[in-house]
Amino acid sequence: QGQLVESGGGSVQAGGSLRLSCVYSTVSRRPISHYCMAWFRQAPGKEREGVALFYTMSGNTDYAESVKGRFTITHDNAKNTLYLQMDSLKPEDTAMYYCAADSRRLDYSSLRPADFGYWGRGTQVTVFS
């Protein structure tokens, strides 16, 4: 069974930056190059929402409109690590951030949590004004 472990969360003033990391072990029997990996977040009382995704085969990325231009998702294949660089943070970015992975579909652009079968436990990000 795959393991994904997030780190890098914390408290930061609005306008600041954080970099989240997600280290993963073998997620499934399919090679890493066939995965889609993503970051989701969930604020108290709200539904989990997709933030960004990365296709390990193509290197293609996609972002939620709310974070475009501020967040950058990257992947280090040699380190089995997914990153989320978050700049110009806003109080509304406050949430628990989760790393997710899946390899069953060709298209994950809708960033639906139900499409992802493997999840980490999350890391808390708090942005104060």
Short mmCIF file of C-alpha atoms in Angstrom, two decimals:
data_model
loop_
_atom_site.label_atom_id
_atom_site.label_comp_id
_atom_site.label_asym_id
_atom_site.label_seq_id
_atom_site.Cartn_x
_atom_site.Cartn_y
_atom_site.Cartn_z
CA GLN A 1 0.00 0.00 0.00
CA GLY A 2 1.31 3.44 -0.82
CA GLN A 3 2.39 6.00 1.72
CA LEU A 4 2.39 9.74 1.28
CA VAL A 5 3.78 11.96 4.03
CA GLU A 6 3.35 15.71 3.92
CA SER A 7 5.47 18.30 5.69
CA GLY A 8 6.25 21.99 5.56
CA GLY A 9 3.08 23.48 6.93
CA GLY A 10 3.06 26.24 9.50
CA SER A 11 1.85 29.70 10.37
CA VAL A 12 2.79 32.64 8.18
CA GLN A 13 1.74 36.23 7.79
CA ALA A 14 -0.30 37.19 4.75
CA GLY A 15 1.96 37.85 1.81
CA GLY A 16 4.47 35.29 2.98
CA SER A 17 5.54 31.97 1.51
CA LEU A 18 5.66 28.31 2.46
CA ARG A 19 6.86 25.21 0.65
CA LEU A 20 5.06 21.95 1.26
CA SER A 21 6.66 18.59 0.58
CA CYS A 22 5.13 15.17 0.04
CA VAL A 23 7.43 12.19 0.21
CA TYR A 24 5.89 9.00 -1.15
CA SER A 25 6.79 5.36 -1.23
CA THR A 26 5.54 2.99 -3.91
CA VAL A 27 1.95 4.05 -4.46
CA SER A 28 0.82 1.19 -6.63
CA ARG A 29 2.26 -1.46 -8.92
CA ARG A 30 2.25 1.00 -11.77
CA PRO A 31 5.50 2.89 -12.28
CA ILE A 32 5.81 6.38 -10.91
CA SER A 33 5.82 7.73 -14.47
CA HIS A 34 2.12 6.87 -14.81
CA TYR A 35 0.89 8.78 -11.79
CA CYS A 36 -1.06 11.93 -11.35
CA MET A 37 -0.12 13.59 -8.09
CA ALA A 38 -1.98 16.48 -6.56
CA TRP A 39 -2.42 18.82 -3.65
CA PHE A 40 -5.81 19.34 -2.07
CA ARG A 41 -6.88 21.46 0.88
CA GLN A 42 -9.72 21.51 3.31
CA ALA A 43 -10.70 24.37 5.58
CA PRO A 44 -12.91 23.80 8.64
CA GLY A 45 -16.54 23.43 7.62
CA LYS A 46 -15.71 23.33 3.91
CA GLU A 47 -15.37 20.61 1.34
CA ARG A 48 -11.99 19.36 0.24
CA GLU A 49 -10.88 21.20 -2.89
CA GLY A 50 -8.19 20.61 -5.45
CA VAL A 51 -5.30 23.04 -5.53
CA ALA A 52 -2.82 21.75 -8.11
CA LEU A 53 -1.89 18.61 -9.97
CA PHE A 54 1.18 17.17 -11.66
CA TYR A 55 1.32 14.41 -14.26
CA THR A 56 4.56 12.56 -13.66
CA MET A 57 4.70 11.16 -17.21
CA SER A 58 4.31 14.44 -19.09
CA GLY A 59 5.25 17.01 -16.48
CA ASN A 60 2.02 18.84 -17.20
CA THR A 61 0.45 20.81 -14.39
CA ASP A 62 -2.87 22.40 -13.64
CA TYR A 63 -4.06 24.75 -10.93
CA ALA A 64 -7.25 25.89 -9.31
CA GLU A 65 -8.15 29.43 -10.37
CA SER A 66 -7.82 30.65 -6.80
CA VAL A 67 -4.10 29.84 -6.67
CA LYS A 68 -2.94 30.44 -10.23
CA GLY A 69 0.06 32.72 -10.32
CA ARG A 70 0.75 32.22 -6.61
CA PHE A 71 1.32 28.48 -6.18
CA THR A 72 3.74 26.23 -8.09
CA ILE A 73 3.67 22.44 -8.07
CA THR A 74 6.87 20.55 -8.85
CA HIS A 75 8.12 17.01 -8.61
CA ASP A 76 11.53 15.48 -7.94
CA ASN A 77 11.48 11.96 -9.32
CA ALA A 78 14.85 11.06 -7.83
CA LYS A 79 13.65 11.98 -4.35
CA ASN A 80 10.09 10.64 -4.74
CA THR A 81 8.90 14.03 -3.57
CA LEU A 82 6.12 16.34 -4.65
CA TYR A 83 6.34 20.02 -3.72
CA LEU A 84 3.94 22.93 -3.50
CA GLN A 85 5.55 26.35 -3.41
CA MET A 86 3.02 28.82 -2.05
CA ASP A 87 3.72 32.52 -2.44
CA SER A 88 1.67 35.63 -1.74
CA LEU A 89 -0.35 33.67 0.78
CA LYS A 90 -3.74 34.95 1.85
CA PRO A 91 -5.80 34.24 4.98
CA GLU A 92 -8.26 32.31 2.78
CA ASP A 93 -5.46 29.84 2.00
CA THR A 94 -5.67 28.64 5.58
CA ALA A 95 -6.50 24.92 5.51
CA MET A 96 -5.19 21.42 6.00
CA TYR A 97 -3.24 20.54 2.87
CA TYR A 98 -3.20 16.98 1.58
CA CYS A 99 -1.06 15.18 -0.95
CA ALA A 100 -2.83 12.65 -3.18
CA ALA A 101 -1.92 10.25 -5.96
CA ASP A 102 -3.64 8.02 -8.47
CA SER A 103 -2.90 6.19 -11.70
CA ARG A 104 -6.21 4.81 -12.96
CA ARG A 105 -7.32 7.65 -15.22
CA LEU A 106 -5.93 9.62 -18.11
CA ASP A 107 -7.47 12.91 -17.08
CA TYR A 108 -7.60 14.37 -13.59
CA SER A 109 -8.17 17.97 -14.61
CA SER A 110 -11.40 18.23 -12.67
CA LEU A 111 -9.37 17.81 -9.47
CA ARG A 112 -12.06 15.77 -7.78
CA PRO A 113 -11.03 14.17 -4.48
CA ALA A 114 -13.01 11.04 -5.38
CA ASP A 115 -10.68 10.38 -8.33
CA PHE A 116 -7.66 9.90 -6.08
CA GLY A 117 -7.08 6.67 -4.25
CA TYR A 118 -4.02 7.45 -2.17
CA TRP A 119 -3.81 10.19 0.44
CA GLY A 120 -1.47 11.56 3.04
CA ARG A 121 -2.59 12.70 6.48
CA GLY A 122 -2.12 16.38 5.79
CA THR A 123 -0.14 19.35 7.00
CA GLN A 124 -1.73 22.48 8.44
CA VAL A 125 -1.22 25.87 6.83
CA THR A 126 -2.37 28.95 8.71
CA VAL A 127 -2.14 32.42 7.19
CA PHE A 128 -2.81 35.35 9.51
CA SER A 129 -3.39 38.96 8.55
#
